[in-house]
Coordinates of C-alpha atoms in Angstrom, one line a residue:
X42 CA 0.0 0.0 0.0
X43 CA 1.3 3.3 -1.1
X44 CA 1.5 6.6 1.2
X45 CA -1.3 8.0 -0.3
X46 CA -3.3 5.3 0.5
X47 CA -2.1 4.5 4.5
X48 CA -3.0 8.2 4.3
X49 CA -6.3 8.0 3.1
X50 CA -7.8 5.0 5.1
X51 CA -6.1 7.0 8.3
X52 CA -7.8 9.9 7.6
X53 CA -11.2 8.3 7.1
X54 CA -11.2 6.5 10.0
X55 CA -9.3 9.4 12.8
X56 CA -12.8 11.3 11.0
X57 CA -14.6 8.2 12.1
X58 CA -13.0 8.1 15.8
X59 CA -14.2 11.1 16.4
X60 CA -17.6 10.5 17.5
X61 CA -16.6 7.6 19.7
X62 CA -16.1 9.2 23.3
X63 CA -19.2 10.9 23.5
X64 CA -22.6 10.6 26.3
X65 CA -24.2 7.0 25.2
X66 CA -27.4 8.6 26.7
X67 CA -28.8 12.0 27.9
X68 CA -28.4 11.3 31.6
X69 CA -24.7 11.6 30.8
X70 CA -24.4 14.7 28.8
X71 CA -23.8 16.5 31.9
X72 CA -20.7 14.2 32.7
X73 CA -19.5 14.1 28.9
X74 CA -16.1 12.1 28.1
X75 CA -13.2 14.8 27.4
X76 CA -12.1 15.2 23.6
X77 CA -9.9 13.0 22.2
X78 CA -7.7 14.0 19.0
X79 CA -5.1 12.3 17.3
X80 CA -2.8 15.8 16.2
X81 CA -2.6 15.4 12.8
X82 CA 1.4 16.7 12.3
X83 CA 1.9 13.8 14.6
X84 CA -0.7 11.2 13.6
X85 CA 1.9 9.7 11.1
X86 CA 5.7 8.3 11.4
X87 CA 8.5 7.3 8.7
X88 CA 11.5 5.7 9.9
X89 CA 14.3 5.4 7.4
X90 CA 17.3 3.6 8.4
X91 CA 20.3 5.5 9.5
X92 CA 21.6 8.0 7.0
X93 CA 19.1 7.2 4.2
X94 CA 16.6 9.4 2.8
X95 CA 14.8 7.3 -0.6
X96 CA 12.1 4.9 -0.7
X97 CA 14.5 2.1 -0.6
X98 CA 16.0 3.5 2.8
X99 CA 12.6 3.3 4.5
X100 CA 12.8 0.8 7.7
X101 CA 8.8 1.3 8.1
X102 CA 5.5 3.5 8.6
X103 CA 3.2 4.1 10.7
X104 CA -0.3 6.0 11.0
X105 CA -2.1 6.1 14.7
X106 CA -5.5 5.4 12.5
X107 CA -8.5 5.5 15.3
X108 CA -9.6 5.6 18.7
X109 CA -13.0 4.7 20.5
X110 CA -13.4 4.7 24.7
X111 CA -15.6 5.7 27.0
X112 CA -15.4 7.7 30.5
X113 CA -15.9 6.5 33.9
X114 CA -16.2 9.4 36.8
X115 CA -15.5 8.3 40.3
X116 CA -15.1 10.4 43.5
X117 CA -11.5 10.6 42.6
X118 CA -11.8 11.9 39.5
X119 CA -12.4 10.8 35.7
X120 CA -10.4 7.3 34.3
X121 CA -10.7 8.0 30.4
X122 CA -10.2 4.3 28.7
X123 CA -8.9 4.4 25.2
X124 CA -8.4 2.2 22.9
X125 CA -5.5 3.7 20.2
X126 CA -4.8 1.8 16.6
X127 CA -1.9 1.4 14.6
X128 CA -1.5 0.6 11.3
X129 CA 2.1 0.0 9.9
X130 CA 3.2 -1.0 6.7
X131 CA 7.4 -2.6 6.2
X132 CA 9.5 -0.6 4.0
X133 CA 12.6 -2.7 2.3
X134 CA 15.4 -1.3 4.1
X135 CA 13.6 -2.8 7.8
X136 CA 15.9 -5.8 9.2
X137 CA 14.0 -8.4 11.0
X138 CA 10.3 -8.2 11.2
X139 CA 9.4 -6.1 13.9
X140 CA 9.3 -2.0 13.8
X141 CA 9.7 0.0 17.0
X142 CA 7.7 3.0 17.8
X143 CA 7.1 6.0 20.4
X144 CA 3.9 7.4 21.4
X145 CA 2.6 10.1 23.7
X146 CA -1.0 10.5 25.3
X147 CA -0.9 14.4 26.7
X148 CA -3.6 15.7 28.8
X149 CA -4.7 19.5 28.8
X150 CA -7.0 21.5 30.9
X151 CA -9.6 23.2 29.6
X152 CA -7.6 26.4 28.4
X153 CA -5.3 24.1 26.3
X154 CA -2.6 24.2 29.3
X155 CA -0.6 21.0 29.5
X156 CA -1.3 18.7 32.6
X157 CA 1.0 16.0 31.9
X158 CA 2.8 14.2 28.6
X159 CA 3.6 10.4 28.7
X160 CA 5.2 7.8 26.7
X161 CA 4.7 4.5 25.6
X162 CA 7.3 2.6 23.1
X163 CA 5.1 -0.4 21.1
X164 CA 6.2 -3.1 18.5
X165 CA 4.5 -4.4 15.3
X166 CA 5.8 -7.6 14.0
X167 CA 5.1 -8.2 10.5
X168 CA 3.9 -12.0 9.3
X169 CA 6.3 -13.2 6.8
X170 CA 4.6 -12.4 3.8
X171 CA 2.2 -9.4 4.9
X172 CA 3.6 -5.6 4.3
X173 CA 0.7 -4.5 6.9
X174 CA 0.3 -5.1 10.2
X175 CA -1.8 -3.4 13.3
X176 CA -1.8 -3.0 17.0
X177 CA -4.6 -1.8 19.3
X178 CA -3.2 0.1 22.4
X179 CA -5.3 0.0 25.7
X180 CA -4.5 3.4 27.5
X181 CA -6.4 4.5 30.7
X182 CA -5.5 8.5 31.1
X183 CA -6.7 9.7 34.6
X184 CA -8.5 13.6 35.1
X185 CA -8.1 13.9 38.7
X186 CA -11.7 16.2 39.4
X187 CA -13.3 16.8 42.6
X188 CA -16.5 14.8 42.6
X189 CA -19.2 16.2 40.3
X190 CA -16.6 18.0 38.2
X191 CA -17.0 17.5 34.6
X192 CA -14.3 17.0 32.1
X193 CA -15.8 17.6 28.7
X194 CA -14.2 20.3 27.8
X195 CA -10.3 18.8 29.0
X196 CA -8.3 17.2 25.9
X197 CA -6.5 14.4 25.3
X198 CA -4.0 14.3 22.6
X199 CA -2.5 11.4 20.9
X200 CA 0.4 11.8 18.6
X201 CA 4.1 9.7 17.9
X202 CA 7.0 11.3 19.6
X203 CA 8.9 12.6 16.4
X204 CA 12.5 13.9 15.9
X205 CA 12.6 17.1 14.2
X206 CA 13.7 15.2 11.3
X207 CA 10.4 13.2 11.0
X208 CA 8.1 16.2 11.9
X209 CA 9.4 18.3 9.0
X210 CA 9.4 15.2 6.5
X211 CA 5.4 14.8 7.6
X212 CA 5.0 18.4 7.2
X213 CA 6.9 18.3 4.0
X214 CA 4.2 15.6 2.3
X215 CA 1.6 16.6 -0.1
X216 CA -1.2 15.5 1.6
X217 CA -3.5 14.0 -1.0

């Protein structure tokens, strides 16, 4: 599958994703699940092997695709439980058959200001055979609220941890 193509099925279903962390009912719109969003600058990763900088350099790639979750509020505060997925493709430069990857989940108060940032490092192994492969990550972010507080307007943002040489090769991409 061609860039423009990972592209294309991650950007149908992060539009997709959306919709998946609000109130299931209207008892709960007054307790509404905080926004989720994948940042788009960061929602994709190319890893080229050391040095290289051509399609036969590329190691691997990687699109955080979706999300879905739900909220539950306790006297401590809110537990948001998301479930992340990843969709990576093998490039021909990558040596064995598992690709290595960084994540962050970042959580922000209403007014945008960071709460706190943290990291997660996930494989993909690749079946002999298969160019594609997928992981769903089970993440459980944690608002802490005084009871009856309500975090719908907080943000959780999902996003790979890039060097500065991977965020300006994504920003340099026609996006088709």
């Amino acid at each position: 599958m061609g860039r423009p193509a990972l592209l294309a099925a991650g950007a149908v279903l992060v539009l997709s994703g959306c919709s998946g962390m609000g109130p299931t009912s209207p008892s709960e719109a007054a307790l509404a699940c905080p926004k989720v969003n994948i940042v788009r600058d960061l929602q994709e990763v190319t890893v080229f092997r050391p040095g290289g900088k051509d399609l036969t350099d590329l190691e691997s790639r990687a699109a955080l695709t979706d999300f879905t979750g739900s909220c539950d509020y306790t006297s401590s505060g809110v537990t948001v439980n998301v479930n992340v997925y990843l969709v990576a493709e093998r490039g021909p430069a990558l040596q064995g058959s598992t690709a290595k990857y960084q994540y962050f989940v970042a959580l922000a108060q209403p007014d945008d200001t960071l709460v706190s940032k943290a990291y997660f490092d996930t494989d993909v192994t690749f079946v002999p055979g298969q160019p594609r492969a997928g992981t769903r990550e089970e993440l459980t972010p944690k608002i802490p609220l005084p009871k009856d507080a309500n975090a719908k307007d907080w943000k959780i943002y999902l996003g790979f941890q890039l060097t500065p040489e991977q965020l300006t090769f994504n920003r340099t991409q026609v996006k088709k």
